[in-house]
Coordinates of C-alpha atoms in Angstrom, one line a residue:
M1 CA 24.1 39.0 -54.7
T2 CA 20.9 40.2 -55.6
E3 CA 19.4 43.1 -53.5
S4 CA 16.4 43.3 -52.0
P5 CA 14.0 46.3 -53.2
P6 CA 14.1 49.6 -51.2
A7 CA 11.6 49.6 -48.5
T8 CA 9.3 52.0 -50.2
P9 CA 6.1 53.3 -48.1
Q10 CA 4.0 51.6 -51.0
L11 CA 5.8 48.6 -50.7
L12 CA 5.5 48.6 -47.0
R13 CA 2.0 49.2 -47.4
R14 CA 1.2 46.6 -49.4
V15 CA 3.5 43.8 -47.1
S16 CA 1.1 45.5 -44.2
A17 CA -1.9 45.1 -46.1
G18 CA -0.8 41.0 -46.8
A19 CA 0.1 40.5 -43.4
V20 CA -3.6 41.7 -42.0
L21 CA -5.0 39.7 -44.4
E22 CA -3.4 36.8 -43.6
F23 CA -4.1 37.2 -40.0
L24 CA -7.6 37.8 -40.7
R25 CA -8.1 34.6 -43.1
A26 CA -7.3 32.6 -39.9
S27 CA -9.1 34.5 -37.5
Q28 CA -13.0 35.4 -37.1
A29 CA -13.7 39.0 -35.9
V30 CA -10.7 41.1 -34.3
T31 CA -10.1 44.3 -33.1
V32 CA -7.4 46.6 -34.2
T33 CA -5.4 45.7 -30.7
E34 CA -5.2 42.2 -31.8
V35 CA -4.3 43.3 -35.9
M36 CA -1.4 45.3 -33.7
E37 CA -0.2 42.4 -31.7
A38 CA -0.4 39.9 -34.7
T39 CA 1.2 41.7 -37.2
G40 CA 3.8 44.3 -35.1
L41 CA 2.1 47.5 -36.8
T42 CA 1.7 50.7 -34.8
R43 CA -1.9 51.9 -34.0
A44 CA -2.3 54.2 -36.7
T45 CA -0.9 51.9 -39.1
A46 CA -3.2 48.9 -38.3
I47 CA -6.4 51.4 -38.6
S48 CA -5.1 53.2 -41.7
V49 CA -4.4 49.6 -43.4
C50 CA -8.1 48.6 -42.1
E51 CA -9.6 50.9 -43.5
D52 CA -8.1 50.7 -46.5
L53 CA -8.5 47.0 -47.1
M54 CA -12.5 47.7 -46.0
A55 CA -12.8 50.5 -48.7
R56 CA -11.4 48.0 -51.0
G57 CA -13.8 45.4 -50.0
W58 CA -11.5 42.8 -48.6
I59 CA -12.7 43.4 -45.1
R60 CA -15.9 44.8 -43.4
E61 CA -16.4 46.4 -39.9
L62 CA -19.0 45.0 -37.8
E63 CA -21.5 46.5 -35.5
N64 CA -20.6 48.0 -31.9
Q65 CA -18.9 45.7 -29.5
R66 CA -21.0 47.0 -26.8
A67 CA -24.4 45.6 -28.2
F68 CA -22.7 42.5 -27.5
G69 CA -21.7 43.2 -23.8
G70 CA -18.2 43.3 -24.2
Y71 CA -18.2 46.8 -23.2
Q72 CA -20.2 48.9 -20.7
K73 CA -18.0 52.2 -20.3
G74 CA -15.4 54.1 -22.6
R75 CA -15.2 54.0 -26.2
P76 CA -15.9 50.6 -27.6
A77 CA -13.4 48.5 -29.8
R78 CA -13.7 48.7 -33.5
R79 CA -13.9 45.0 -34.8
F80 CA -13.3 44.2 -38.5
E81 CA -13.4 40.6 -40.1
L82 CA -12.8 39.2 -43.3
N83 CA -15.0 39.7 -46.5
E84 CA -14.5 35.9 -47.2
R85 CA -17.0 36.1 -50.4
A86 CA -15.3 39.0 -51.7
G87 CA -13.5 36.8 -54.3
Y88 CA -12.5 33.1 -54.9
V89 CA -9.4 31.2 -56.0
L90 CA -8.8 28.0 -57.5
G91 CA -6.5 25.5 -56.6
M92 CA -5.7 23.4 -59.9
D93 CA -3.8 19.5 -60.1
V94 CA -3.4 18.9 -63.7
G95 CA -1.8 15.6 -63.9
V96 CA -1.4 13.2 -67.0
S97 CA -4.9 11.5 -67.1
K98 CA -7.2 13.7 -65.8
A99 CA -7.4 17.7 -64.4
T100 CA -8.9 18.5 -60.9
V101 CA -9.9 21.8 -60.0
V102 CA -11.4 23.4 -56.8
V103 CA -12.9 26.7 -55.6
A104 CA -11.9 28.1 -52.5
D105 CA -13.0 31.2 -50.6
L106 CA -10.9 33.5 -49.1
R107 CA -10.4 31.7 -45.9
G108 CA -9.2 29.1 -47.9
R109 CA -12.4 26.7 -47.5
M110 CA -13.5 24.6 -50.3
L111 CA -16.7 25.0 -51.6
G112 CA -16.9 23.1 -54.9
R113 CA -14.8 20.7 -56.8
S114 CA -14.8 18.7 -60.6
T115 CA -12.4 16.2 -62.0
Q116 CA -12.1 16.0 -65.5
A117 CA -10.6 13.2 -67.5
F118 CA -8.2 13.8 -70.6
A119 CA -8.7 11.6 -73.8
R120 CA -5.5 10.5 -74.0
A121 CA -1.9 11.5 -72.3
D122 CA -0.8 13.2 -75.8
I123 CA -3.5 15.2 -76.9
P124 CA -3.2 18.9 -78.3
A125 CA -2.4 21.7 -76.1
E126 CA -5.6 23.1 -77.2
E127 CA -7.5 20.5 -75.9
R128 CA -5.7 19.7 -72.5
V129 CA -6.5 23.5 -71.9
A130 CA -10.2 23.2 -73.2
V131 CA -10.3 20.2 -70.5
V132 CA -8.9 22.4 -67.7
D133 CA -11.3 24.9 -68.2
R134 CA -14.6 22.6 -68.7
A135 CA -13.4 21.4 -64.6
A136 CA -13.1 24.6 -63.6
L137 CA -16.6 26.2 -64.7
L138 CA -17.8 22.7 -63.5
A139 CA -16.4 23.7 -60.0
L140 CA -17.4 27.3 -59.8
E141 CA -21.0 26.3 -61.0
G142 CA -20.8 23.5 -58.2
S143 CA -19.9 26.5 -55.6
G144 CA -22.0 29.4 -56.8
A145 CA -19.6 31.1 -57.5
S146 CA -18.9 33.6 -61.0
P147 CA -15.9 33.2 -62.8
D148 CA -15.7 36.8 -63.2
A149 CA -15.4 36.3 -59.1
V150 CA -12.2 34.2 -59.4
I151 CA -9.0 36.5 -58.5
A152 CA -6.3 34.4 -58.2
V153 CA -5.5 30.5 -59.7
C154 CA -2.8 28.1 -58.9
A155 CA -2.2 25.1 -61.2
G156 CA 0.2 22.6 -60.6
I157 CA 1.5 20.0 -62.9
A158 CA 3.9 17.1 -63.1
A159 CA 7.1 19.0 -64.6
P160 CA 9.6 21.0 -63.1
V161 CA 8.5 24.8 -63.0
D162 CA 11.0 27.7 -62.0
R163 CA 10.2 30.7 -59.7
H164 CA 8.7 32.6 -62.7
G165 CA 6.3 30.0 -63.5
D166 CA 8.2 29.1 -66.7
V167 CA 8.4 25.0 -67.3
L168 CA 11.3 23.1 -68.1
V169 CA 10.7 20.9 -71.0
K170 CA 13.9 18.8 -71.1
Q171 CA 12.3 15.5 -71.4
H172 CA 9.4 14.9 -73.5
F173 CA 6.7 13.8 -70.7
W174 CA 7.6 17.6 -69.0
E175 CA 6.5 19.0 -72.7
L176 CA 3.1 17.5 -72.1
F177 CA 2.7 20.1 -69.6
D178 CA 3.7 23.2 -71.4
V179 CA 0.6 24.2 -72.8
G180 CA 0.5 27.5 -72.2
L181 CA -2.3 27.3 -69.8
K182 CA -1.3 30.8 -68.3
T183 CA -2.0 32.8 -71.3
A184 CA -4.8 30.8 -72.6
L185 CA -6.8 30.9 -69.7
L186 CA -5.9 34.8 -69.4
E187 CA -7.5 35.2 -72.6
M188 CA -10.5 33.3 -71.9
R189 CA -11.3 34.1 -68.6
G190 CA -9.1 37.2 -67.4
W191 CA -7.4 35.1 -64.8
T192 CA -4.1 35.3 -63.4
V193 CA -2.8 31.7 -63.3
L194 CA 0.3 31.0 -61.2
L195 CA 1.8 27.5 -62.4
E196 CA 4.0 25.3 -59.8
N197 CA 5.4 21.9 -59.8
D198 CA 2.8 19.6 -58.3
A199 CA 5.1 18.3 -55.3
N200 CA 5.9 21.8 -54.4
L201 CA 2.3 22.4 -54.0
A202 CA 2.0 19.0 -52.0
A203 CA 4.6 20.6 -50.0
L204 CA 2.7 23.8 -49.6
G205 CA -0.7 22.1 -48.8
D206 CA 0.7 19.6 -46.2
R207 CA 2.7 22.1 -44.1
W208 CA -0.7 24.4 -44.2
Q209 CA -2.8 21.6 -43.0
G210 CA -1.4 18.2 -42.7
A211 CA 0.9 16.4 -41.2
A212 CA 4.0 18.6 -41.6
A213 CA 2.0 21.8 -40.0
G214 CA 4.6 24.1 -38.1
V215 CA 7.7 22.1 -39.3
D216 CA 10.2 24.0 -40.9
D217 CA 12.4 21.5 -42.3
V218 CA 10.5 19.0 -44.7
V219 CA 10.5 17.0 -47.4
V220 CA 6.8 16.1 -49.1
I221 CA 6.9 13.0 -51.3
L222 CA 4.3 12.2 -54.1
A223 CA 4.6 8.6 -54.1
S224 CA 1.4 6.8 -55.8
E225 CA 2.5 6.5 -59.4
R226 CA 5.9 8.3 -59.8
L227 CA 7.9 9.7 -57.0
G228 CA 8.9 13.5 -56.7
A229 CA 9.1 16.0 -53.7
G230 CA 8.9 19.2 -52.6
L231 CA 11.3 20.6 -50.3
I232 CA 11.0 23.2 -47.9
D233 CA 14.2 24.4 -45.9
N234 CA 14.0 26.8 -42.9
G235 CA 10.1 27.4 -44.0
R236 CA 11.2 28.3 -47.3
L237 CA 10.0 26.2 -50.5
L238 CA 13.2 25.3 -52.6
H239 CA 12.8 25.6 -56.5
G240 CA 16.4 25.3 -57.6
R241 CA 17.7 27.5 -60.8
D242 CA 15.3 25.9 -63.4
G243 CA 13.1 24.4 -61.1
G244 CA 14.4 21.1 -60.9
A245 CA 14.9 20.9 -56.9
G246 CA 12.8 18.0 -55.9
E247 CA 13.4 15.6 -58.8
L248 CA 14.1 12.4 -58.0
A249 CA 15.7 10.8 -61.3
F250 CA 19.0 9.9 -59.1
L251 CA 17.3 7.3 -57.4
E252 CA 18.1 5.4 -60.7
W253 CA 21.3 5.0 -59.5
V254 CA 20.5 4.5 -55.6
E255 CA 20.8 0.2 -54.8
G256 CA 18.0 -1.4 -54.1
V257 CA 15.7 1.4 -56.0
G258 CA 16.6 1.8 -59.5
D259 CA 13.8 3.7 -60.8
T260 CA 11.4 6.0 -59.9
Y261 CA 8.4 4.1 -59.5
G262 CA 5.8 4.5 -56.7
I263 CA 4.3 2.7 -54.2
A264 CA 0.7 2.0 -56.0
F265 CA 2.4 1.6 -59.3
L266 CA 4.5 -1.1 -57.6
A267 CA 2.4 -2.7 -55.6
R268 CA -0.1 -3.1 -58.8
N269 CA 2.9 -4.7 -60.7
W270 CA 4.5 -6.9 -57.8
A271 CA 0.7 -7.8 -57.4
A272 CA 0.5 -8.8 -61.3
E273 CA 3.9 -10.5 -61.3
A274 CA 2.4 -13.0 -58.2
L275 CA -0.5 -13.8 -59.7
A276 CA 1.3 -14.9 -62.8
G277 CA 3.2 -17.6 -60.8
T278 CA 1.3 -20.1 -59.0
A279 CA 1.6 -18.8 -55.4
G280 CA -1.7 -19.3 -53.1
T281 CA -3.2 -15.8 -52.5
T282 CA -6.4 -14.3 -51.4
L283 CA -5.3 -11.5 -54.1
R284 CA -6.6 -13.8 -56.5
K285 CA -10.1 -12.8 -56.1
Y286 CA -9.1 -9.3 -57.7
A287 CA -7.6 -10.6 -60.7
V288 CA -10.3 -10.0 -63.2
D289 CA -10.6 -6.1 -62.6
G290 CA -6.8 -6.0 -61.5
V291 CA -5.3 -5.8 -57.9
E292 CA -4.3 -2.1 -56.9
A293 CA -2.6 -1.2 -54.1
E294 CA -5.3 -0.9 -51.2
H295 CA -6.2 -4.5 -52.3
V296 CA -2.4 -5.4 -51.3
F297 CA -2.8 -3.5 -47.9
A298 CA -6.1 -4.9 -47.2
E299 CA -4.9 -8.4 -47.5
A300 CA -1.9 -7.8 -46.1
A301 CA -3.8 -7.0 -42.8
A302 CA -5.7 -9.6 -43.1
G303 CA -2.5 -12.1 -43.0
D304 CA -2.0 -12.9 -46.6
A305 CA 1.3 -14.3 -47.3
V306 CA 2.0 -12.9 -50.5
A307 CA 0.5 -9.3 -49.9
R308 CA 2.7 -9.0 -46.8
Q309 CA 5.8 -9.8 -48.8
I310 CA 4.7 -7.1 -51.0
L311 CA 4.6 -4.7 -48.4
D312 CA 8.1 -5.9 -46.6
R313 CA 9.5 -5.0 -50.2
L314 CA 7.6 -1.7 -50.4
A315 CA 9.1 -0.5 -46.8
V316 CA 12.4 -1.7 -48.1
R317 CA 12.4 0.4 -50.9
M318 CA 10.9 3.6 -49.7
A319 CA 13.5 3.4 -46.6
R320 CA 16.1 3.4 -49.1
V321 CA 14.4 6.3 -50.8
V322 CA 13.8 8.3 -47.6
G323 CA 17.1 7.6 -46.5
A324 CA 18.5 9.1 -50.0
V325 CA 16.5 12.1 -49.5
A326 CA 17.7 12.3 -45.8
T327 CA 21.2 12.3 -46.3
L328 CA 21.3 14.7 -48.8
L329 CA 18.8 17.5 -47.3
N330 CA 18.7 16.5 -43.5
P331 CA 15.0 17.1 -42.8
E332 CA 13.3 16.9 -39.6
L333 CA 10.3 15.1 -41.2
V334 CA 9.6 13.2 -44.5
V335 CA 5.7 13.0 -45.3
I336 CA 4.2 10.3 -48.0
G337 CA 1.9 12.1 -50.0
G338 CA -0.7 11.4 -52.7
A339 CA -3.5 9.1 -53.0
V340 CA -1.3 6.3 -51.9
A341 CA -1.4 8.0 -48.3
N342 CA -4.3 6.7 -47.6
S343 CA -3.3 3.0 -46.8
A344 CA 0.4 3.7 -46.6
D345 CA 0.3 4.2 -43.1
V346 CA 1.0 0.7 -42.5
L347 CA 4.4 1.1 -44.0
L348 CA 5.5 3.4 -41.1
G349 CA 6.6 1.5 -38.7
A350 CA 8.8 -0.7 -40.9
I351 CA 10.1 2.2 -43.1
T352 CA 11.3 3.7 -39.8
E353 CA 12.7 0.5 -38.4
R354 CA 15.0 0.3 -41.4
L355 CA 16.1 4.0 -41.7
A356 CA 19.1 3.7 -39.6
Q357 CA 20.3 1.3 -42.1
F358 CA 20.5 3.7 -45.0
T359 CA 21.3 7.3 -43.4
A360 CA 22.8 8.7 -39.9
T361 CA 20.5 11.3 -40.2
P362 CA 17.2 9.5 -39.9
P363 CA 14.0 11.9 -40.0
R364 CA 10.7 11.5 -38.3
V365 CA 8.3 9.9 -41.5
A366 CA 4.4 10.2 -42.2
V367 CA 1.7 10.0 -43.9
S368 CA -0.2 13.2 -45.4
P369 CA -3.8 13.4 -44.3
L370 CA -4.7 14.9 -47.1
G371 CA -5.0 12.2 -49.5
D372 CA -5.6 12.7 -53.0
S373 CA -6.1 16.4 -52.4
I374 CA -2.7 17.3 -51.1
V375 CA -1.8 19.1 -54.5
T376 CA -5.1 21.1 -54.7
V377 CA -4.9 22.0 -51.0
G378 CA -1.5 23.1 -51.9
A379 CA -2.7 25.2 -54.8
V380 CA -5.4 27.3 -52.6
R381 CA -2.8 28.1 -50.3
R382 CA -0.1 29.6 -53.3
A383 CA -3.2 31.6 -54.6
L384 CA -4.3 33.1 -51.4
D385 CA -0.6 33.8 -50.7
Y386 CA -0.5 35.9 -54.0
V387 CA -4.1 37.3 -52.9
E388 CA -2.7 38.3 -49.5
Q389 CA 0.9 39.8 -51.1
N390 CA -1.1 41.7 -54.2
S391 CA -4.3 42.9 -52.4
L392 CA -3.5 46.6 -53.3
D393 CA -3.4 45.8 -56.9
L394 CA -6.4 43.5 -57.1
E395 CA -9.8 44.2 -58.2
L396 CA -12.7 42.8 -56.6
T397 CA -15.6 42.2 -58.4
A398 CA -17.7 39.6 -56.2
A399 CA -20.5 41.0 -54.1
G400 CA -19.5 40.9 -50.4

């Protein structure tokens, strides 16, 4: 069993500083008393930590409370607030065909975004890194932030990543993402880069700002092109030994599923199969450019029989997927995420109705409101967590 590190004064101070920053990130101006109540720190420690963070540039002290009419007698309370522009974090979603980068301040507010496409899936590592770097610089330019002011980066990739940020490369597809991004961006920009699986970040993002907010036992399934899951058990993200927790390859052996293709992929392909036949369907008006999932959902809502049949097939299939996951992990909630979530809410009723057929422990099912931003939102959250955990070791360069 791994022993916990001893609770040295330095470690305790770092933990205290992180707790104060986390509280201030979610708050406006706060008093020392409010810091004490939120963190459990003593008054002396709360004051000391606030003064230390203020000296380092993370927070600032506001003017006398009496000026705002809050105090008429006695000593006015000291008030502090986060210096939200003291530095910036980047959240990255590095997929097969494109890289998306967002810039956020220390409150997690998104300030800039850029998406850049890769020429093809199997481009050299140097070219893939160059595209990611270009997306990052464009996002920074759009937000008015300097590259020198970036204090942490988190990149989500479509491959298993272990607790140490190392990519599992036992499949060729996963090897596409083992491009040395951490080392390259450190050498090029001086940035600290955290690597994480994209579905894991989706779970963090949705639990922070999505349908899973406040839920401690949740599975978030990225369901657009391929299925992958991020698992949170009792509030803790699960990785497994090599980062493979949440990989859904076992679905190949689940009756009625048989592979890991996602909702968007199947809707598109099942629609193409229907159009290859003679069935009368309003989906034919999209035939020239190709039917996409949102077309299927829209035409089903309008009453098209073929589109409704496709939705029914999708609902049965996803009920089997959710049932398999629920049987293994027993979550309170399963969230369907990714770009397809913008339309997939029409499947919820049918999935829920069928769940009892496939598991004795049916969870609630929801779709994420974060859409195709779910991975970058989670990446920002992971980067902010790193900042809060290491605030006493990080140097700020941005003007407050």
